[in-house]
mmCIF file with all atom_site columns, C-alpha atoms in Angstrom:
data_model
loop_
_atom_site.group_PDB
_atom_site.id
_atom_site.type_symbol
_atom_site.label_atom_id
_atom_site.label_alt_id
_atom_site.label_comp_id
_atom_site.label_asym_id
_atom_site.label_entity_id
_atom_site.label_seq_id
_atom_site.pdbx_PDB_ins_code
_atom_site.Cartn_x
_atom_site.Cartn_y
_atom_site.Cartn_z
_atom_site.occupancy
_atom_site.B_iso_or_equiv
_atom_site.pdbx_formal_charge
_atom_site.auth_seq_id
_atom_site.auth_comp_id
_atom_site.auth_asym_id
_atom_site.auth_atom_id
_atom_site.pdbx_PDB_model_num
ATOM 1   C CA . ARG A 1 1   ? 144.832 140.428 140.287 1.00 49.00 ? 10  ARG A CA 1
ATOM 2   C CA . GLY A 1 2   ? 141.729 139.158 138.533 1.00 48.00 ? 11  GLY A CA 1
ATOM 3   C CA . ARG A 1 3   ? 140.057 138.333 141.877 1.00 50.00 ? 12  ARG A CA 1
ATOM 4   C CA . ALA A 1 4   ? 136.767 139.734 143.113 1.00 49.00 ? 13  ALA A CA 1
ATOM 5   C CA . MET A 1 5   ? 137.070 141.936 146.197 1.00 48.00 ? 14  MET A CA 1
ATOM 6   C CA . PRO A 1 6   ? 135.684 140.193 149.312 1.00 48.00 ? 15  PRO A CA 1
ATOM 7   C CA . ARG A 1 7   ? 132.786 141.774 151.157 1.00 50.00 ? 16  ARG A CA 1
ATOM 8   C CA . GLU A 1 8   ? 132.746 142.169 154.919 1.00 50.00 ? 17  GLU A CA 1
ATOM 9   C CA . ASN A 1 9   ? 130.693 138.999 155.288 1.00 52.00 ? 18  ASN A CA 1
ATOM 10  C CA . GLY A 1 10  ? 133.249 137.075 153.256 1.00 50.00 ? 19  GLY A CA 1
ATOM 11  C CA . SER A 1 11  ? 131.246 136.721 150.048 1.00 49.00 ? 20  SER A CA 1
ATOM 12  C CA . ALA A 1 12  ? 132.774 137.834 146.769 1.00 52.00 ? 21  ALA A CA 1
ATOM 13  C CA . GLN A 1 13  ? 131.714 141.229 145.521 1.00 52.00 ? 22  GLN A CA 1
ATOM 14  C CA . GLN A 1 14  ? 130.444 141.228 141.966 1.00 50.00 ? 23  GLN A CA 1
ATOM 15  C CA . PRO A 1 15  ? 131.689 143.837 139.511 1.00 48.00 ? 24  PRO A CA 1
ATOM 16  C CA . PRO A 1 16  ? 129.337 146.839 139.369 1.00 47.00 ? 25  PRO A CA 1
ATOM 17  C CA . SER A 1 17  ? 128.222 145.993 135.829 1.00 45.00 ? 26  SER A CA 1
ATOM 18  C CA . LEU A 1 18  ? 126.979 142.586 136.982 1.00 42.00 ? 27  LEU A CA 1
ATOM 19  C CA . ALA A 1 19  ? 125.578 143.624 140.332 1.00 43.00 ? 28  ALA A CA 1
ATOM 20  C CA . HIS A 1 20  ? 122.622 145.529 138.910 1.00 43.00 ? 29  HIS A CA 1
ATOM 21  C CA . GLU A 1 21  ? 119.524 143.683 137.884 1.00 44.00 ? 30  GLU A CA 1
ATOM 22  C CA . PRO A 1 22  ? 118.412 144.242 134.277 1.00 44.00 ? 31  PRO A CA 1
ATOM 23  C CA . SER A 1 23  ? 115.815 146.908 133.840 1.00 44.00 ? 32  SER A CA 1
ATOM 24  C CA . GLN A 1 24  ? 112.278 145.616 134.146 1.00 46.00 ? 33  GLN A CA 1
ATOM 25  C CA . GLN A 1 25  ? 110.860 148.461 132.077 1.00 46.00 ? 34  GLN A CA 1
ATOM 26  C CA . LYS A 1 26  ? 109.130 147.106 129.028 1.00 43.00 ? 35  LYS A CA 1
ATOM 27  C CA . ARG A 1 27  ? 110.000 148.616 125.698 1.00 42.00 ? 36  ARG A CA 1
ATOM 28  C CA . LYS A 1 28  ? 107.208 149.556 123.408 1.00 41.00 ? 37  LYS A CA 1
ATOM 29  C CA . SER A 1 29  ? 107.245 147.537 120.225 1.00 37.00 ? 38  SER A CA 1
ATOM 30  C CA . PRO A 1 30  ? 106.252 149.314 117.019 1.00 39.00 ? 39  PRO A CA 1
ATOM 31  C CA . VAL A 1 31  ? 102.589 148.797 116.194 1.00 39.00 ? 40  VAL A CA 1
ATOM 32  C CA . PHE A 1 32  ? 101.433 148.792 112.598 1.00 40.00 ? 41  PHE A CA 1
ATOM 33  C CA . CYS A 1 33  ? 97.721  149.340 112.207 1.00 43.00 ? 42  CYS A CA 1
ATOM 34  C CA . THR A 1 34  ? 95.170  151.059 110.053 1.00 44.00 ? 43  THR A CA 1
ATOM 35  C CA . GLU A 1 35  ? 94.604  153.783 112.661 1.00 47.00 ? 44  GLU A CA 1
ATOM 36  C CA . GLU A 1 36  ? 98.278  154.766 112.574 1.00 45.00 ? 45  GLU A CA 1
ATOM 37  C CA . ILE A 1 37  ? 98.277  154.975 108.783 1.00 44.00 ? 46  ILE A CA 1
ATOM 38  C CA . LEU A 1 38  ? 95.157  157.134 108.858 1.00 45.00 ? 47  LEU A CA 1
ATOM 39  C CA . ARG A 1 39  ? 96.815  159.420 111.397 1.00 46.00 ? 48  ARG A CA 1
ATOM 40  C CA . ILE A 1 40  ? 99.812  159.807 109.085 1.00 42.00 ? 49  ILE A CA 1
ATOM 41  C CA . LYS A 1 41  ? 97.553  160.485 106.122 1.00 43.00 ? 50  LYS A CA 1
ATOM 42  C CA . ARG A 1 42  ? 95.645  163.164 108.008 1.00 45.00 ? 51  ARG A CA 1
ATOM 43  C CA . ALA A 1 43  ? 98.981  164.796 108.820 1.00 44.00 ? 52  ALA A CA 1
ATOM 44  C CA . SER A 1 44  ? 99.604  165.075 105.043 1.00 36.00 ? 53  SER A CA 1
ATOM 45  C CA . ARG A 1 45  ? 102.815 163.095 105.133 1.00 37.00 ? 54  ARG A CA 1
ATOM 46  C CA . VAL A 1 46  ? 104.769 163.439 101.889 1.00 35.00 ? 55  VAL A CA 1
ATOM 47  C CA . GLY A 1 47  ? 104.781 160.280 99.776  1.00 39.00 ? 56  GLY A CA 1
ATOM 48  C CA . SER A 1 48  ? 102.344 158.459 97.538  1.00 38.00 ? 57  SER A CA 1
ATOM 49  C CA . PHE A 1 49  ? 102.671 155.185 99.413  1.00 36.00 ? 58  PHE A CA 1
ATOM 50  C CA . THR A 1 50  ? 100.559 156.218 102.428 1.00 43.00 ? 59  THR A CA 1
ATOM 51  C CA . GLY A 1 51  ? 97.295  156.154 100.493 1.00 47.00 ? 60  GLY A CA 1
ATOM 52  C CA . ASP A 1 52  ? 98.182  152.787 98.981  1.00 50.00 ? 61  ASP A CA 1
ATOM 53  C CA . ALA A 1 53  ? 98.688  151.278 102.425 1.00 48.00 ? 62  ALA A CA 1
ATOM 54  C CA . VAL A 1 54  ? 95.329  152.585 103.576 1.00 52.00 ? 63  VAL A CA 1
ATOM 55  C CA . ASP A 1 55  ? 93.581  151.306 100.467 1.00 57.00 ? 64  ASP A CA 1
ATOM 56  C CA . PHE A 1 56  ? 94.559  147.657 100.714 1.00 57.00 ? 65  PHE A CA 1
ATOM 57  C CA . LEU A 1 57  ? 94.241  147.489 104.520 1.00 55.00 ? 66  LEU A CA 1
ATOM 58  C CA . GLN A 1 58  ? 90.739  148.920 104.440 1.00 56.00 ? 67  GLN A CA 1
ATOM 59  C CA . SER A 1 59  ? 89.637  146.816 101.463 1.00 63.00 ? 68  SER A CA 1
ATOM 60  C CA . GLY A 1 60  ? 90.144  143.577 103.388 1.00 71.00 ? 69  GLY A CA 1
ATOM 61  C CA . VAL A 1 61  ? 90.188  141.524 100.180 1.00 86.00 ? 70  VAL A CA 1
ATOM 62  C CA . LYS A 1 62  ? 90.954  137.912 101.011 1.00 90.00 ? 71  LYS A CA 1
ATOM 63  C CA . GLY A 1 63  ? 92.250  135.235 98.709  1.00 94.00 ? 72  GLY A CA 1
ATOM 64  C CA . GLU A 1 64  ? 93.327  131.613 98.808  1.00 96.00 ? 73  GLU A CA 1
ATOM 65  C CA . LEU A 1 65  ? 96.235  129.643 97.448  1.00 97.00 ? 74  LEU A CA 1
ATOM 66  C CA . VAL A 1 66  ? 95.021  126.176 96.451  1.00 97.00 ? 75  VAL A CA 1
ATOM 67  C CA . LEU A 1 67  ? 97.689  123.527 95.745  1.00 97.00 ? 76  LEU A CA 1
ATOM 68  C CA . ASP A 1 68  ? 97.252  120.436 93.595  1.00 95.00 ? 77  ASP A CA 1
ATOM 69  C CA . ASP A 1 69  ? 97.462  118.181 96.688  1.00 94.00 ? 78  ASP A CA 1
ATOM 70  C CA . GLY A 1 70  ? 94.364  119.830 98.169  1.00 95.00 ? 79  GLY A CA 1
ATOM 71  C CA . THR A 1 71  ? 96.167  122.180 100.547 1.00 94.00 ? 80  THR A CA 1
ATOM 72  C CA . VAL A 1 72  ? 94.420  125.534 100.957 1.00 96.00 ? 81  VAL A CA 1
ATOM 73  C CA . MET A 1 73  ? 96.142  128.553 102.521 1.00 96.00 ? 82  MET A CA 1
ATOM 74  C CA . SER A 1 74  ? 94.340  131.847 103.079 1.00 93.00 ? 83  SER A CA 1
ATOM 75  C CA . GLY A 1 75  ? 95.782  135.360 102.968 1.00 91.00 ? 84  GLY A CA 1
ATOM 76  C CA . TYR A 1 76  ? 95.106  138.995 102.201 1.00 91.00 ? 85  TYR A CA 1
ATOM 77  C CA . SER A 1 77  ? 95.450  140.630 98.814  1.00 93.00 ? 86  SER A CA 1
ATOM 78  C CA . PHE A 1 78  ? 97.929  143.422 98.140  1.00 94.00 ? 87  PHE A CA 1
ATOM 79  C CA . GLY A 1 79  ? 98.051  143.077 94.362  1.00 94.00 ? 88  GLY A CA 1
ATOM 80  C CA . ALA A 1 80  ? 95.461  142.719 91.628  1.00 94.00 ? 89  ALA A CA 1
ATOM 81  C CA . ALA A 1 81  ? 92.482  140.643 92.805  1.00 91.00 ? 90  ALA A CA 1
ATOM 82  C CA . THR A 1 82  ? 92.666  138.361 89.763  1.00 93.00 ? 91  THR A CA 1
ATOM 83  C CA . SER A 1 83  ? 92.413  134.567 89.924  1.00 96.00 ? 92  SER A CA 1
ATOM 84  C CA . VAL A 1 84  ? 95.361  132.847 88.243  1.00 97.00 ? 93  VAL A CA 1
ATOM 85  C CA . SER A 1 85  ? 97.077  129.460 88.131  1.00 97.00 ? 94  SER A CA 1
ATOM 86  C CA . GLY A 1 86  ? 100.612 128.208 87.560  1.00 97.00 ? 95  GLY A CA 1
ATOM 87  C CA . GLU A 1 87  ? 103.535 126.245 88.954  1.00 97.00 ? 96  GLU A CA 1
ATOM 88  C CA . VAL A 1 88  ? 104.366 127.204 92.559  1.00 97.00 ? 97  VAL A CA 1
ATOM 89  C CA . VAL A 1 89  ? 108.069 127.899 93.125  1.00 96.00 ? 98  VAL A CA 1
ATOM 90  C CA . PHE A 1 90  ? 110.073 129.602 95.858  1.00 96.00 ? 99  PHE A CA 1
ATOM 91  C CA . ASN A 1 91  ? 112.962 132.011 96.295  1.00 95.00 ? 100 ASN A CA 1
ATOM 92  C CA . THR A 1 92  ? 114.982 132.242 99.529  1.00 93.00 ? 101 THR A CA 1
ATOM 93  C CA . GLY A 1 93  ? 116.748 135.553 98.865  1.00 91.00 ? 102 GLY A CA 1
ATOM 94  C CA . MET A 1 94  ? 116.756 138.161 101.634 1.00 90.00 ? 103 MET A CA 1
ATOM 95  C CA . VAL A 1 95  ? 116.808 141.115 99.239  1.00 89.00 ? 104 VAL A CA 1
ATOM 96  C CA . GLY A 1 96  ? 116.285 141.694 95.532  1.00 92.00 ? 105 GLY A CA 1
ATOM 97  C CA . TYR A 1 97  ? 112.558 141.137 95.037  1.00 95.00 ? 106 TYR A CA 1
ATOM 98  C CA . PRO A 1 98  ? 112.425 143.660 92.133  1.00 95.00 ? 107 PRO A CA 1
ATOM 99  C CA . GLU A 1 99  ? 114.998 141.525 90.321  1.00 95.00 ? 108 GLU A CA 1
ATOM 100 C CA . ALA A 1 100 ? 113.173 138.278 91.133  1.00 95.00 ? 109 ALA A CA 1
ATOM 101 C CA . LEU A 1 101 ? 109.764 139.523 90.011  1.00 97.00 ? 110 LEU A CA 1
ATOM 102 C CA . SER A 1 102 ? 111.176 140.846 86.731  1.00 96.00 ? 111 SER A CA 1
ATOM 103 C CA . ASP A 1 103 ? 113.246 137.715 86.010  1.00 96.00 ? 112 ASP A CA 1
ATOM 104 C CA . PRO A 1 104 ? 111.945 136.038 82.800  1.00 96.00 ? 113 PRO A CA 1
ATOM 105 C CA . SER A 1 105 ? 112.860 132.607 84.230  1.00 96.00 ? 114 SER A CA 1
ATOM 106 C CA . TYR A 1 106 ? 109.865 132.956 86.594  1.00 96.00 ? 115 TYR A CA 1
ATOM 107 C CA . ARG A 1 107 ? 107.412 133.646 83.772  1.00 96.00 ? 116 ARG A CA 1
ATOM 108 C CA . GLY A 1 108 ? 104.112 131.845 84.305  1.00 94.00 ? 117 GLY A CA 1
ATOM 109 C CA . GLN A 1 109 ? 104.973 130.828 87.878  1.00 98.00 ? 118 GLN A CA 1
ATOM 110 C CA . ILE A 1 110 ? 103.535 131.646 91.309  1.00 98.00 ? 119 ILE A CA 1
ATOM 111 C CA . LEU A 1 111 ? 106.519 132.868 93.289  1.00 98.00 ? 120 LEU A CA 1
ATOM 112 C CA . VAL A 1 112 ? 106.806 132.290 97.051  1.00 97.00 ? 121 VAL A CA 1
ATOM 113 C CA . LEU A 1 113 ? 109.334 134.476 98.889  1.00 96.00 ? 122 LEU A CA 1
ATOM 114 C CA . THR A 1 114 ? 110.555 132.889 102.125 1.00 94.00 ? 123 THR A CA 1
ATOM 115 C CA . TYR A 1 115 ? 112.081 136.006 103.666 1.00 93.00 ? 124 TYR A CA 1
ATOM 116 C CA . PRO A 1 116 ? 109.389 137.243 106.095 1.00 87.00 ? 125 PRO A CA 1
ATOM 117 C CA . ILE A 1 117 ? 109.334 140.983 105.316 1.00 89.00 ? 126 ILE A CA 1
ATOM 118 C CA . ILE A 1 118 ? 108.807 142.009 101.699 1.00 94.00 ? 127 ILE A CA 1
ATOM 119 C CA . GLY A 1 119 ? 108.178 145.465 100.255 1.00 94.00 ? 128 GLY A CA 1
ATOM 120 C CA . ASN A 1 120 ? 110.066 147.464 102.874 1.00 93.00 ? 129 ASN A CA 1
ATOM 121 C CA . TYR A 1 121 ? 112.133 149.391 100.314 1.00 93.00 ? 130 TYR A CA 1
ATOM 122 C CA . GLY A 1 122 ? 109.453 149.752 97.655  1.00 94.00 ? 131 GLY A CA 1
ATOM 123 C CA . VAL A 1 123 ? 110.238 149.642 93.947  1.00 95.00 ? 132 VAL A CA 1
ATOM 124 C CA . PRO A 1 124 ? 113.119 151.611 92.386  1.00 94.00 ? 133 PRO A CA 1
ATOM 125 C CA . PRO A 1 125 ? 112.785 153.570 89.121  1.00 92.00 ? 134 PRO A CA 1
ATOM 126 C CA . MET A 1 126 ? 112.589 151.500 85.956  1.00 87.00 ? 135 MET A CA 1
ATOM 127 C CA . GLU A 1 127 ? 114.034 154.362 83.908  1.00 87.00 ? 136 GLU A CA 1
ATOM 128 C CA . GLN A 1 128 ? 117.541 154.101 85.328  1.00 88.00 ? 137 GLN A CA 1
ATOM 129 C CA . VAL A 1 129 ? 119.779 152.021 83.057  1.00 85.00 ? 138 VAL A CA 1
ATOM 130 C CA . ASP A 1 130 ? 123.419 150.992 82.990  1.00 86.00 ? 139 ASP A CA 1
ATOM 131 C CA . GLU A 1 131 ? 126.039 151.740 80.325  1.00 88.00 ? 140 GLU A CA 1
ATOM 132 C CA . ASN A 1 132 ? 124.536 149.017 78.107  1.00 87.00 ? 141 ASN A CA 1
ATOM 133 C CA . GLY A 1 133 ? 121.023 150.453 78.270  1.00 86.00 ? 142 GLY A CA 1
ATOM 134 C CA . LEU A 1 134 ? 119.755 147.651 80.529  1.00 85.00 ? 143 LEU A CA 1
ATOM 135 C CA . PRO A 1 135 ? 117.583 148.289 83.618  1.00 89.00 ? 144 PRO A CA 1
ATOM 136 C CA . LEU A 1 136 ? 119.818 149.004 86.590  1.00 90.00 ? 145 LEU A CA 1
ATOM 137 C CA . PHE A 1 137 ? 117.593 147.465 89.276  1.00 92.00 ? 146 PHE A CA 1
ATOM 138 C CA . PHE A 1 138 ? 115.616 144.883 87.293  1.00 94.00 ? 147 PHE A CA 1
ATOM 139 C CA . GLU A 1 139 ? 116.202 141.782 85.184  1.00 94.00 ? 148 GLU A CA 1
ATOM 140 C CA . SER A 1 140 ? 113.838 142.996 82.451  1.00 92.00 ? 149 SER A CA 1
ATOM 141 C CA . ASN A 1 141 ? 111.355 145.750 81.637  1.00 89.00 ? 150 ASN A CA 1
ATOM 142 C CA . SER A 1 142 ? 108.291 143.999 83.048  1.00 91.00 ? 151 SER A CA 1
ATOM 143 C CA . VAL A 1 143 ? 106.957 141.782 85.834  1.00 95.00 ? 152 VAL A CA 1
ATOM 144 C CA . HIS A 1 144 ? 107.092 138.163 84.679  1.00 97.00 ? 153 HIS A CA 1
ATOM 145 C CA . ILE A 1 145 ? 105.687 136.204 87.619  1.00 97.00 ? 154 ILE A CA 1
ATOM 146 C CA . THR A 1 146 ? 102.065 135.098 87.525  1.00 98.00 ? 155 THR A CA 1
ATOM 147 C CA . ALA A 1 147 ? 101.468 135.784 91.230  1.00 98.00 ? 156 ALA A CA 1
ATOM 148 C CA . LEU A 1 148 ? 103.348 136.553 94.442  1.00 98.00 ? 157 LEU A CA 1
ATOM 149 C CA . ILE A 1 149 ? 103.055 134.965 97.897  1.00 97.00 ? 158 ILE A CA 1
ATOM 150 C CA . VAL A 1 150 ? 104.724 136.524 100.966 1.00 96.00 ? 159 VAL A CA 1
ATOM 151 C CA . CYS A 1 151 ? 104.503 136.216 104.730 1.00 93.00 ? 160 CYS A CA 1
ATOM 152 C CA . ASP A 1 152 ? 104.466 139.870 105.772 1.00 91.00 ? 161 ASP A CA 1
ATOM 153 C CA . TYR A 1 153 ? 103.997 142.768 103.366 1.00 92.00 ? 162 TYR A CA 1
ATOM 154 C CA . SER A 1 154 ? 105.492 146.112 104.381 1.00 90.00 ? 163 SER A CA 1
ATOM 155 C CA . ALA A 1 155 ? 102.928 148.629 103.177 1.00 88.00 ? 164 ALA A CA 1
ATOM 156 C CA . GLU A 1 156 ? 104.909 151.743 104.055 1.00 87.00 ? 165 GLU A CA 1
ATOM 157 C CA . PRO A 1 157 ? 108.368 151.390 102.493 1.00 91.00 ? 166 PRO A CA 1
ATOM 158 C CA . CYS A 1 158 ? 111.214 153.754 103.188 1.00 90.00 ? 167 CYS A CA 1
ATOM 159 C CA . HIS A 1 159 ? 114.128 154.132 100.790 1.00 90.00 ? 168 HIS A CA 1
ATOM 160 C CA . TRP A 1 160 ? 115.827 157.036 99.080  1.00 91.00 ? 169 TRP A CA 1
ATOM 161 C CA . ASN A 1 161 ? 115.331 155.461 95.644  1.00 91.00 ? 170 ASN A CA 1
ATOM 162 C CA . LEU A 1 162 ? 111.735 154.252 95.770  1.00 91.00 ? 171 LEU A CA 1
ATOM 163 C CA . THR A 1 163 ? 109.198 155.433 93.210  1.00 93.00 ? 172 THR A CA 1
ATOM 164 C CA . MET A 1 164 ? 106.158 153.362 94.258  1.00 93.00 ? 173 MET A CA 1
ATOM 165 C CA . THR A 1 165 ? 105.110 150.600 96.609  1.00 93.00 ? 174 THR A CA 1
ATOM 166 C CA . LEU A 1 166 ? 105.356 146.950 95.689  1.00 95.00 ? 175 LEU A CA 1
ATOM 167 C CA . SER A 1 167 ? 101.560 146.775 95.852  1.00 94.00 ? 176 SER A CA 1
ATOM 168 C CA . ALA A 1 168 ? 101.170 149.606 93.330  1.00 94.00 ? 177 ALA A CA 1
ATOM 169 C CA . TRP A 1 169 ? 103.722 147.990 91.012  1.00 95.00 ? 178 TRP A CA 1
ATOM 170 C CA . LEU A 1 170 ? 101.917 144.648 91.069  1.00 96.00 ? 179 LEU A CA 1
ATOM 171 C CA . LYS A 1 171 ? 98.539  146.274 90.434  1.00 95.00 ? 180 LYS A CA 1
ATOM 172 C CA . LYS A 1 172 ? 100.017 148.265 87.571  1.00 95.00 ? 181 LYS A CA 1
ATOM 173 C CA . HIS A 1 173 ? 101.005 144.981 85.904  1.00 95.00 ? 182 HIS A CA 1
ATOM 174 C CA . ASN A 1 174 ? 97.784  143.169 86.959  1.00 96.00 ? 183 ASN A CA 1
ATOM 175 C CA . VAL A 1 175 ? 99.682  140.646 89.089  1.00 97.00 ? 184 VAL A CA 1
ATOM 176 C CA . PRO A 1 176 ? 97.844  139.183 92.114  1.00 97.00 ? 185 PRO A CA 1
ATOM 177 C CA . ALA A 1 177 ? 99.595  138.820 95.462  1.00 97.00 ? 186 ALA A CA 1
ATOM 178 C CA . LEU A 1 178 ? 98.783  137.500 98.924  1.00 95.00 ? 187 LEU A CA 1
ATOM 179 C CA . PHE A 1 179 ? 100.374 138.107 102.304 1.00 93.00 ? 188 PHE A CA 1
ATOM 180 C CA . GLY A 1 180 ? 99.758  136.486 105.692 1.00 90.00 ? 189 GLY A CA 1
ATOM 181 C CA . LEU A 1 181 ? 100.690 132.931 104.667 1.00 93.00 ? 190 LEU A CA 1
ATOM 182 C CA . ASP A 1 182 ? 103.283 130.700 106.333 1.00 93.00 ? 191 ASP A CA 1
ATOM 183 C CA . THR A 1 183 ? 105.722 130.839 103.430 1.00 94.00 ? 192 THR A CA 1
ATOM 184 C CA . ARG A 1 184 ? 108.363 128.682 105.114 1.00 92.00 ? 193 ARG A CA 1
ATOM 185 C CA . ALA A 1 185 ? 105.930 125.838 105.727 1.00 94.00 ? 194 ALA A CA 1
ATOM 186 C CA . LEU A 1 186 ? 104.766 126.232 102.133 1.00 95.00 ? 195 LEU A CA 1
ATOM 187 C CA . THR A 1 187 ? 108.367 126.090 100.908 1.00 95.00 ? 196 THR A CA 1
ATOM 188 C CA . LYS A 1 188 ? 109.014 122.896 102.887 1.00 94.00 ? 197 LYS A CA 1
ATOM 189 C CA . ARG A 1 189 ? 105.975 121.314 101.259 1.00 94.00 ? 198 ARG A CA 1
ATOM 190 C CA . ILE A 1 190 ? 107.186 122.273 97.783  1.00 94.00 ? 199 ILE A CA 1
ATOM 191 C CA . ARG A 1 191 ? 110.698 121.059 98.554  1.00 93.00 ? 200 ARG A CA 1
ATOM 192 C CA . ASP A 1 192 ? 109.458 117.700 99.867  1.00 93.00 ? 201 ASP A CA 1
ATOM 193 C CA . ARG A 1 193 ? 106.899 117.038 97.128  1.00 91.00 ? 202 ARG A CA 1
ATOM 194 C CA . GLY A 1 194 ? 108.727 118.547 94.172  1.00 89.00 ? 203 GLY A CA 1
ATOM 195 C CA . ALA A 1 195 ? 107.046 120.589 91.460  1.00 87.00 ? 204 ALA A CA 1
ATOM 196 C CA . MET A 1 196 ? 103.497 121.599 92.433  1.00 95.00 ? 205 MET A CA 1
ATOM 197 C CA . LEU A 1 197 ? 100.712 123.361 90.601  1.00 97.00 ? 206 LEU A CA 1
ATOM 198 C CA . GLY A 1 198 ? 98.500  125.876 92.319  1.00 97.00 ? 207 GLY A CA 1
ATOM 199 C CA . LYS A 1 199 ? 96.031  128.675 91.833  1.00 97.00 ? 208 LYS A CA 1
ATOM 200 C CA . LEU A 1 200 ? 95.060  131.913 93.524  1.00 97.00 ? 209 LEU A CA 1
ATOM 201 C CA . VAL A 1 201 ? 91.336  132.435 93.898  1.00 96.00 ? 210 VAL A CA 1
ATOM 202 C CA . PHE A 1 202 ? 89.424  135.465 95.116  1.00 92.00 ? 211 PHE A CA 1
ATOM 203 C CA . ALA A 1 203 ? 85.790  136.069 95.961  1.00 76.00 ? 212 ALA A CA 1
ATOM 204 C CA . PRO A 1 204 ? 83.612  136.631 92.876  1.00 68.00 ? 213 PRO A CA 1
ATOM 205 C CA . ASP A 1 205 ? 82.716  140.163 93.958  1.00 45.00 ? 214 ASP A CA 1
ATOM 206 C CA . THR A 1 206 ? 86.388  141.285 94.098  1.00 42.00 ? 215 THR A CA 1
#
């Protein structure tokens, strides 16, 4: 009981589940690219967020985050291409970016989100309120951050309650945003140095 059955040559026979080698077939990883978005748009997929994804990917607007210690980090714009400045702070939450961006305590600050994927569930409706008349999914009725920095922006969100993309929401409130930066390295720098000032700058023609 509990022993492996011996083979004819005297070696222990492995259980069938362990005897097989793992499959060598490579799985295809999902590829996110402009061509795929264009294919979806040509197929007339329902949803306003497809065009938004195409717009900012094709625009190729680049920007830079410049810190007061001279550090410069480059990224791609997915918000308003407006140069701003403010204190650089971070948030390590895995979910809840609508609440963070509408939190009045972040007013005047450049917010860095450490969780790598942001925007994947879009922005919920502002009109929904609780029994006290307060926004159900937000901390206030407006975006209070000065700018947003993320690692990877999800341009095509999917959620039953979304009304617009994060990019569209930021542009609506004239808030600049960059993606493609190493937000965890940036957070470590802020944590080690303490409060830091910074600014987002874009090319003059944007």
